[in-house]
């Protein structure tokens, strides 16, 4: 069993208290990017599904953008309530970073796809909240000589790309969209995180009240280390898109090893000659 990362009860409470309004602007940004990607796929999706607590909002935005006509919406609780082979598109909508077993959720997405169906997982990762993490760590270390978990761990883009292959997707691609945001101070940033339901729901979080003055010290550290214009602070959000296809015989397949009809060196030499590179004349024997 994977280690328990998330307190699902606390996460559900955070999401229930979240404001379904302007605080979801990063979700809207992710959907805009996703709509553009889907519009470039030469296919009409007739049986899509969306996984996540804001799946209804994502569905309505994608319908308004004209890239899908509707979608089944399911929670991101494990196991995912998806029918195997029933969908031609499955979207994991900006919640996979809270999964105890992200590979398992990707496997379930792939199994829910019909052959040659498209799976896209969107999640916060990489450099997201790196400034907040560093400022809290600096302040807490100075106050009490140690750390407690306060920000969900963020996987690196290169590591996430490998998860698609482990989950059995074909033609995997991992890329990211990085946004630098500005806030009046740390407390304004935290309000936005709570408004998105992204408060601290780590299973290993400290339950006791934080040390007095911790967040004031962290706010001062943040302002000194990551300033923006007009006395504001910077905050990084990196949204990762993991894209893969359910395997199908109709997809392009890599050649079998040893099946090439030309050596790589010969191909490169031919390319150089076509480009007009001078070819040295053969040397004559003396």
mmCIF file of C-alpha atoms in Angstrom:
data_model
loop_
_atom_site.group_PDB
_atom_site.id
_atom_site.type_symbol
_atom_site.label_atom_id
_atom_site.label_comp_id
_atom_site.label_asym_id
_atom_site.label_seq_id
_atom_site.Cartn_x
_atom_site.Cartn_y
_atom_site.Cartn_z
ATOM 1 C CA UNK A 1 0.000 0.000 0.000
ATOM 2 C CA UNK A 2 1.273 3.530 -0.775
ATOM 3 C CA UNK A 3 2.022 5.752 2.236
ATOM 4 C CA UNK A 4 -0.900 7.878 3.393
ATOM 5 C CA UNK A 5 -0.311 11.410 2.166
ATOM 6 C CA UNK A 6 -3.743 12.978 2.584
ATOM 7 C CA UNK A 7 -6.294 13.237 5.358
ATOM 8 C CA UNK A 8 -9.357 12.795 3.127
ATOM 9 C CA UNK A 9 -11.753 13.995 5.847
ATOM 10 C CA UNK A 10 -9.853 17.276 6.239
ATOM 11 C CA UNK A 11 -9.575 17.647 2.464
ATOM 12 C CA UNK A 12 -13.326 17.182 2.061
ATOM 13 C CA UNK A 13 -13.966 19.864 4.714
ATOM 14 C CA UNK A 14 -11.590 22.294 2.993
ATOM 15 C CA UNK A 15 -13.318 21.707 -0.330
ATOM 16 C CA UNK A 16 -16.790 22.088 1.186
ATOM 17 C CA UNK A 17 -15.800 25.473 2.640
ATOM 18 C CA UNK A 18 -14.120 26.642 -0.562
ATOM 19 C CA UNK A 19 -15.545 29.592 -2.443
ATOM 20 C CA UNK A 20 -16.751 28.646 -5.930
ATOM 21 C CA UNK A 21 -15.902 32.045 -7.326
ATOM 22 C CA UNK A 22 -12.896 34.170 -8.334
ATOM 23 C CA UNK A 23 -10.551 32.001 -6.251
ATOM 24 C CA UNK A 24 -10.884 29.290 -8.917
ATOM 25 C CA UNK A 25 -9.040 31.465 -11.452
ATOM 26 C CA UNK A 26 -6.201 28.925 -11.710
ATOM 27 C CA UNK A 27 -8.749 26.258 -12.605
ATOM 28 C CA UNK A 28 -10.114 28.566 -15.293
ATOM 29 C CA UNK A 29 -6.569 29.131 -16.569
ATOM 30 C CA UNK A 30 -5.987 25.362 -16.721
ATOM 31 C CA UNK A 31 -9.252 24.876 -18.620
ATOM 32 C CA UNK A 32 -8.317 27.591 -21.131
ATOM 33 C CA UNK A 33 -5.043 25.768 -21.814
ATOM 34 C CA UNK A 34 -6.827 22.419 -21.990
ATOM 35 C CA UNK A 35 -9.465 23.759 -24.395
ATOM 36 C CA UNK A 36 -6.749 24.931 -26.752
ATOM 37 C CA UNK A 37 -5.057 21.519 -26.651
ATOM 38 C CA UNK A 38 -8.292 19.619 -27.245
ATOM 39 C CA UNK A 39 -9.258 21.892 -30.146
ATOM 40 C CA UNK A 40 -6.015 20.859 -31.867
ATOM 41 C CA UNK A 41 -6.918 17.166 -31.653
ATOM 42 C CA UNK A 42 -8.694 16.126 -34.835
ATOM 43 C CA UNK A 43 -11.453 14.272 -33.021
ATOM 44 C CA UNK A 44 -14.914 14.747 -31.550
ATOM 45 C CA UNK A 45 -15.262 13.313 -28.054
ATOM 46 C CA UNK A 46 -18.647 11.696 -27.476
ATOM 47 C CA UNK A 47 -18.143 10.032 -24.080
ATOM 48 C CA UNK A 48 -15.860 12.192 -21.887
ATOM 49 C CA UNK A 49 -15.441 11.970 -18.121
ATOM 50 C CA UNK A 50 -13.960 14.497 -15.673
ATOM 51 C CA UNK A 51 -12.438 13.525 -12.323
ATOM 52 C CA UNK A 52 -12.200 15.986 -9.450
ATOM 53 C CA UNK A 53 -14.085 18.156 -6.934
ATOM 54 C CA UNK A 54 -14.529 20.967 -9.465
ATOM 55 C CA UNK A 55 -15.501 18.621 -12.302
ATOM 56 C CA UNK A 56 -18.885 20.284 -12.830
ATOM 57 C CA UNK A 57 -17.209 23.680 -13.265
ATOM 58 C CA UNK A 58 -14.663 22.188 -15.667
ATOM 59 C CA UNK A 59 -17.439 20.510 -17.671
ATOM 60 C CA UNK A 60 -19.425 23.748 -17.966
ATOM 61 C CA UNK A 61 -16.342 25.726 -19.033
ATOM 62 C CA UNK A 62 -15.309 23.110 -21.606
ATOM 63 C CA UNK A 63 -18.861 22.987 -22.981
ATOM 64 C CA UNK A 64 -18.896 26.794 -23.227
ATOM 65 C CA UNK A 65 -15.547 26.636 -25.056
ATOM 66 C CA UNK A 66 -17.118 24.236 -27.557
ATOM 67 C CA UNK A 67 -14.628 21.365 -27.151
ATOM 68 C CA UNK A 68 -17.065 18.867 -25.559
ATOM 69 C CA UNK A 69 -20.847 18.604 -25.475
ATOM 70 C CA UNK A 70 -21.088 17.227 -21.933
ATOM 71 C CA UNK A 71 -19.259 14.886 -19.556
ATOM 72 C CA UNK A 72 -19.734 12.455 -16.712
ATOM 73 C CA UNK A 73 -18.300 13.925 -13.486
ATOM 74 C CA UNK A 74 -16.839 11.678 -10.766
ATOM 75 C CA UNK A 75 -15.053 12.334 -7.477
ATOM 76 C CA UNK A 76 -11.291 11.830 -7.127
ATOM 77 C CA UNK A 77 -11.801 9.367 -4.252
ATOM 78 C CA UNK A 78 -10.099 6.001 -4.685
ATOM 79 C CA UNK A 79 -11.292 3.896 -6.441
ATOM 80 C CA UNK A 80 -12.511 6.139 -9.245
ATOM 81 C CA UNK A 81 -16.120 5.439 -10.179
ATOM 82 C CA UNK A 82 -15.388 5.024 -13.885
ATOM 83 C CA UNK A 83 -16.690 2.212 -16.087
ATOM 84 C CA UNK A 84 -13.842 0.330 -17.814
ATOM 85 C CA UNK A 85 -13.585 1.060 -21.545
ATOM 86 C CA UNK A 86 -16.555 3.445 -21.506
ATOM 87 C CA UNK A 87 -14.876 6.763 -22.347
ATOM 88 C CA UNK A 88 -12.984 8.296 -25.242
ATOM 89 C CA UNK A 89 -11.651 11.142 -23.038
ATOM 90 C CA UNK A 90 -10.851 11.185 -19.309
ATOM 91 C CA UNK A 91 -9.620 14.376 -17.614
ATOM 92 C CA UNK A 92 -8.212 14.433 -14.076
ATOM 93 C CA UNK A 93 -9.027 18.009 -13.114
ATOM 94 C CA UNK A 94 -6.336 19.591 -10.946
ATOM 95 C CA UNK A 95 -6.569 17.252 -7.959
ATOM 96 C CA UNK A 96 -4.068 14.437 -8.605
ATOM 97 C CA UNK A 97 -1.487 16.141 -6.352
ATOM 98 C CA UNK A 98 -3.622 15.056 -3.365
ATOM 99 C CA UNK A 99 -3.721 11.372 -4.374
ATOM 100 C CA UNK A 100 -2.041 8.837 -2.088
ATOM 101 C CA UNK A 101 -1.462 6.652 -5.159
ATOM 102 C CA UNK A 102 -1.212 8.821 -8.298
ATOM 103 C CA UNK A 103 -0.044 5.909 -10.438
ATOM 104 C CA UNK A 104 -3.080 3.919 -9.342
ATOM 105 C CA UNK A 105 -5.386 6.765 -10.354
ATOM 106 C CA UNK A 106 -3.672 7.025 -13.745
ATOM 107 C CA UNK A 107 -4.079 3.258 -14.216
ATOM 108 C CA UNK A 108 -7.798 3.599 -13.471
ATOM 109 C CA UNK A 109 -8.042 6.445 -15.988
ATOM 110 C CA UNK A 110 -6.384 4.313 -18.652
ATOM 111 C CA UNK A 111 -8.675 1.355 -17.950
ATOM 112 C CA UNK A 112 -11.710 3.639 -18.278
ATOM 113 C CA UNK A 113 -10.650 4.587 -21.811
ATOM 114 C CA UNK A 114 -11.690 2.797 -24.974
ATOM 115 C CA UNK A 115 -8.783 1.847 -27.293
ATOM 116 C CA UNK A 116 -7.122 5.012 -28.633
ATOM 117 C CA UNK A 117 -8.936 7.121 -26.022
ATOM 118 C CA UNK A 118 -7.214 10.211 -24.637
ATOM 119 C CA UNK A 119 -6.282 10.695 -20.981
ATOM 120 C CA UNK A 120 -5.150 14.047 -19.561
ATOM 121 C CA UNK A 121 -4.191 14.569 -15.925
ATOM 122 C CA UNK A 122 -3.791 18.181 -14.786
ATOM 123 C CA UNK A 123 -2.149 18.864 -11.437
ATOM 124 C CA UNK A 124 -0.126 21.353 -9.433
ATOM 125 C CA UNK A 125 3.505 20.255 -9.298
ATOM 126 C CA UNK A 126 7.124 21.304 -9.739
ATOM 127 C CA UNK A 127 7.756 24.830 -8.479
ATOM 128 C CA UNK A 128 4.238 25.492 -7.181
ATOM 129 C CA UNK A 129 4.275 27.410 -3.873
ATOM 130 C CA UNK A 130 8.059 27.142 -3.618
ATOM 131 C CA UNK A 131 8.209 30.620 -2.045
ATOM 132 C CA UNK A 132 5.594 29.791 0.592
ATOM 133 C CA UNK A 133 7.313 26.519 1.429
ATOM 134 C CA UNK A 134 10.707 28.207 1.848
ATOM 135 C CA UNK A 135 9.349 31.088 3.946
ATOM 136 C CA UNK A 136 7.427 28.831 6.330
ATOM 137 C CA UNK A 137 10.449 26.532 6.706
ATOM 138 C CA UNK A 138 12.781 29.453 7.454
ATOM 139 C CA UNK A 139 10.430 30.987 10.017
ATOM 140 C CA UNK A 140 9.553 27.725 11.772
ATOM 141 C CA UNK A 141 13.181 26.613 11.964
ATOM 142 C CA UNK A 142 14.115 29.924 13.563
ATOM 143 C CA UNK A 143 11.248 29.759 16.083
ATOM 144 C CA UNK A 144 11.339 26.133 17.144
ATOM 145 C CA UNK A 145 14.366 24.505 15.515
ATOM 146 C CA UNK A 146 12.345 22.110 13.371
ATOM 147 C CA UNK A 147 9.674 21.746 10.687
ATOM 148 C CA UNK A 148 6.158 20.366 10.407
ATOM 149 C CA UNK A 149 4.396 19.488 7.119
ATOM 150 C CA UNK A 150 2.446 22.523 5.921
ATOM 151 C CA UNK A 151 2.539 22.425 2.092
ATOM 152 C CA UNK A 152 1.689 19.361 -0.007
ATOM 153 C CA UNK A 153 4.816 17.860 -1.682
ATOM 154 C CA UNK A 154 5.183 18.735 -5.362
ATOM 155 C CA UNK A 155 6.553 16.180 -7.826
ATOM 156 C CA UNK A 156 9.111 17.151 -10.455
ATOM 157 C CA UNK A 157 7.986 17.315 -14.087
ATOM 158 C CA UNK A 158 10.590 14.749 -15.188
ATOM 159 C CA UNK A 159 9.405 12.246 -12.586
ATOM 160 C CA UNK A 160 5.758 12.752 -13.492
ATOM 161 C CA UNK A 161 6.399 11.892 -17.133
ATOM 162 C CA UNK A 162 7.487 8.423 -16.063
ATOM 163 C CA UNK A 163 4.187 7.829 -14.255
ATOM 164 C CA UNK A 164 2.314 7.745 -17.563
ATOM 165 C CA UNK A 165 4.476 4.900 -18.832
ATOM 166 C CA UNK A 166 4.090 3.011 -15.561
ATOM 167 C CA UNK A 167 0.325 3.382 -15.890
ATOM 168 C CA UNK A 168 0.357 1.836 -19.373
ATOM 169 C CA UNK A 169 -0.346 4.897 -21.524
ATOM 170 C CA UNK A 170 0.940 5.054 -25.090
ATOM 171 C CA UNK A 171 2.573 8.148 -26.614
ATOM 172 C CA UNK A 172 3.064 9.856 -23.210
ATOM 173 C CA UNK A 173 3.810 13.580 -22.983
ATOM 174 C CA UNK A 174 4.420 15.708 -19.871
ATOM 175 C CA UNK A 175 4.696 19.491 -19.998
ATOM 176 C CA UNK A 176 3.823 22.433 -17.781
ATOM 177 C CA UNK A 177 2.463 25.961 -17.645
ATOM 178 C CA UNK A 178 4.227 28.229 -15.135
ATOM 179 C CA UNK A 179 2.511 31.343 -13.791
ATOM 180 C CA UNK A 180 4.048 33.966 -11.502
ATOM 181 C CA UNK A 181 1.315 35.549 -9.404
ATOM 182 C CA UNK A 182 1.497 38.513 -7.031
ATOM 183 C CA UNK A 183 -0.294 39.085 -3.721
ATOM 184 C CA UNK A 184 -0.453 41.828 -1.158
ATOM 185 C CA UNK A 185 1.096 39.513 1.434
ATOM 186 C CA UNK A 186 1.281 35.896 2.624
ATOM 187 C CA UNK A 187 -2.150 36.128 4.244
ATOM 188 C CA UNK A 188 -3.796 37.110 0.941
ATOM 189 C CA UNK A 189 -2.141 34.102 -0.711
ATOM 190 C CA UNK A 190 -3.397 31.775 2.027
ATOM 191 C CA UNK A 191 -6.934 33.143 1.611
ATOM 192 C CA UNK A 192 -6.836 32.262 -2.090
ATOM 193 C CA UNK A 193 -5.541 28.771 -1.322
ATOM 194 C CA UNK A 194 -8.385 28.222 1.128
ATOM 195 C CA UNK A 195 -10.813 29.590 -1.450
ATOM 196 C CA UNK A 196 -9.683 26.832 -3.823
ATOM 197 C CA UNK A 197 -9.941 24.152 -1.132
ATOM 198 C CA UNK A 198 -6.148 23.832 -1.064
ATOM 199 C CA UNK A 199 -5.592 24.220 2.675
ATOM 200 C CA UNK A 200 -3.261 21.923 4.593
ATOM 201 C CA UNK A 201 -4.844 18.446 4.492
ATOM 202 C CA UNK A 202 -1.650 16.432 4.933
ATOM 203 C CA UNK A 203 -2.094 13.316 7.049
ATOM 204 C CA UNK A 204 1.193 14.073 8.856
ATOM 205 C CA UNK A 205 0.344 17.708 9.622
ATOM 206 C CA UNK A 206 0.659 18.974 13.174
ATOM 207 C CA UNK A 207 -2.723 19.134 14.906
ATOM 208 C CA UNK A 208 -1.682 21.539 17.660
ATOM 209 C CA UNK A 209 -1.904 25.300 17.308
ATOM 210 C CA UNK A 210 1.108 26.674 15.418
ATOM 211 C CA UNK A 211 3.755 28.558 17.397
ATOM 212 C CA UNK A 212 2.733 32.088 18.229
ATOM 213 C CA UNK A 213 4.094 34.509 15.710
ATOM 214 C CA UNK A 214 4.912 31.804 13.114
ATOM 215 C CA UNK A 215 2.845 33.227 10.288
ATOM 216 C CA UNK A 216 3.821 36.821 11.036
ATOM 217 C CA UNK A 217 7.489 35.774 10.880
ATOM 218 C CA UNK A 218 6.863 33.784 7.701
ATOM 219 C CA UNK A 219 5.110 36.788 6.137
ATOM 220 C CA UNK A 220 8.093 39.022 6.919
ATOM 221 C CA UNK A 221 10.493 36.395 5.546
ATOM 222 C CA UNK A 222 8.374 36.042 2.416
ATOM 223 C CA UNK A 223 8.264 39.786 1.766
ATOM 224 C CA UNK A 224 12.033 40.078 2.196
ATOM 225 C CA UNK A 225 12.950 37.058 0.042
ATOM 226 C CA UNK A 226 10.372 37.174 -2.774
ATOM 227 C CA UNK A 227 9.346 40.793 -3.351
ATOM 228 C CA UNK A 228 7.310 41.997 -6.315
ATOM 229 C CA UNK A 229 6.513 45.515 -7.495
ATOM 230 C CA UNK A 230 4.485 47.911 -5.328
ATOM 231 C CA UNK A 231 5.369 46.093 -2.113
ATOM 232 C CA UNK A 232 3.664 42.863 -3.133
ATOM 233 C CA UNK A 233 5.041 39.290 -3.057
ATOM 234 C CA UNK A 234 5.562 36.680 -5.780
ATOM 235 C CA UNK A 235 3.984 33.227 -5.833
ATOM 236 C CA UNK A 236 4.668 30.498 -8.393
ATOM 237 C CA UNK A 237 2.016 28.146 -9.732
ATOM 238 C CA UNK A 238 3.196 25.359 -12.048
ATOM 239 C CA UNK A 239 0.350 23.432 -13.688
ATOM 240 C CA UNK A 240 1.489 20.142 -15.218
ATOM 241 C CA UNK A 241 -0.350 18.394 -18.056
ATOM 242 C CA UNK A 242 0.165 14.629 -18.364
ATOM 243 C CA UNK A 243 -1.172 13.382 -21.696
ATOM 244 C CA UNK A 244 -1.356 9.822 -22.970
ATOM 245 C CA UNK A 245 -3.467 7.504 -25.103
ATOM 246 C CA UNK A 246 -4.995 4.143 -24.386
ATOM 247 C CA UNK A 247 -3.015 1.620 -26.473
ATOM 248 C CA UNK A 248 -4.505 0.724 -29.857
ATOM 249 C CA UNK A 249 -3.333 -1.178 -32.941
ATOM 250 C CA UNK A 250 -4.174 1.903 -35.031
ATOM 251 C CA UNK A 251 -1.471 4.000 -33.351
ATOM 252 C CA UNK A 252 2.025 4.489 -34.711
ATOM 253 C CA UNK A 253 4.333 1.805 -33.380
ATOM 254 C CA UNK A 254 8.115 1.990 -32.905
ATOM 255 C CA UNK A 255 10.177 -0.115 -35.293
ATOM 256 C CA UNK A 256 11.555 -3.398 -34.058
ATOM 257 C CA UNK A 257 15.261 -3.223 -33.103
ATOM 258 C CA UNK A 258 17.411 -4.117 -36.107
ATOM 259 C CA UNK A 259 14.688 -3.461 -38.686
ATOM 260 C CA UNK A 260 16.201 -0.222 -40.063
ATOM 261 C CA UNK A 261 17.213 -0.323 -43.741
ATOM 262 C CA UNK A 262 19.987 2.301 -43.480
ATOM 263 C CA UNK A 263 22.748 2.899 -40.977
ATOM 264 C CA UNK A 264 22.466 6.134 -38.967
ATOM 265 C CA UNK A 265 25.963 7.198 -40.103
ATOM 266 C CA UNK A 266 24.971 6.760 -43.774
ATOM 267 C CA UNK A 267 21.773 8.734 -43.259
ATOM 268 C CA UNK A 268 23.637 11.596 -41.585
ATOM 269 C CA UNK A 269 26.239 11.603 -44.360
ATOM 270 C CA UNK A 270 23.554 11.786 -47.029
ATOM 271 C CA UNK A 271 21.895 14.668 -45.210
ATOM 272 C CA UNK A 272 25.187 16.587 -45.036
ATOM 273 C CA UNK A 273 25.742 16.152 -48.782
ATOM 274 C CA UNK A 274 22.244 17.396 -49.553
ATOM 275 C CA UNK A 275 22.968 20.461 -47.450
ATOM 276 C CA UNK A 276 25.911 21.341 -49.732
ATOM 277 C CA UNK A 277 28.724 20.371 -47.401
ATOM 278 C CA UNK A 278 31.931 19.676 -49.327
ATOM 279 C CA UNK A 279 32.800 16.019 -49.689
ATOM 280 C CA UNK A 280 36.483 15.216 -49.453
ATOM 281 C CA UNK A 281 37.838 13.433 -52.582
ATOM 282 C CA UNK A 282 39.058 9.879 -52.083
ATOM 283 C CA UNK A 283 42.742 9.613 -51.284
ATOM 284 C CA UNK A 284 44.896 7.875 -53.913
ATOM 285 C CA UNK A 285 47.475 5.356 -53.016
ATOM 286 C CA UNK A 286 51.009 6.624 -53.583
#
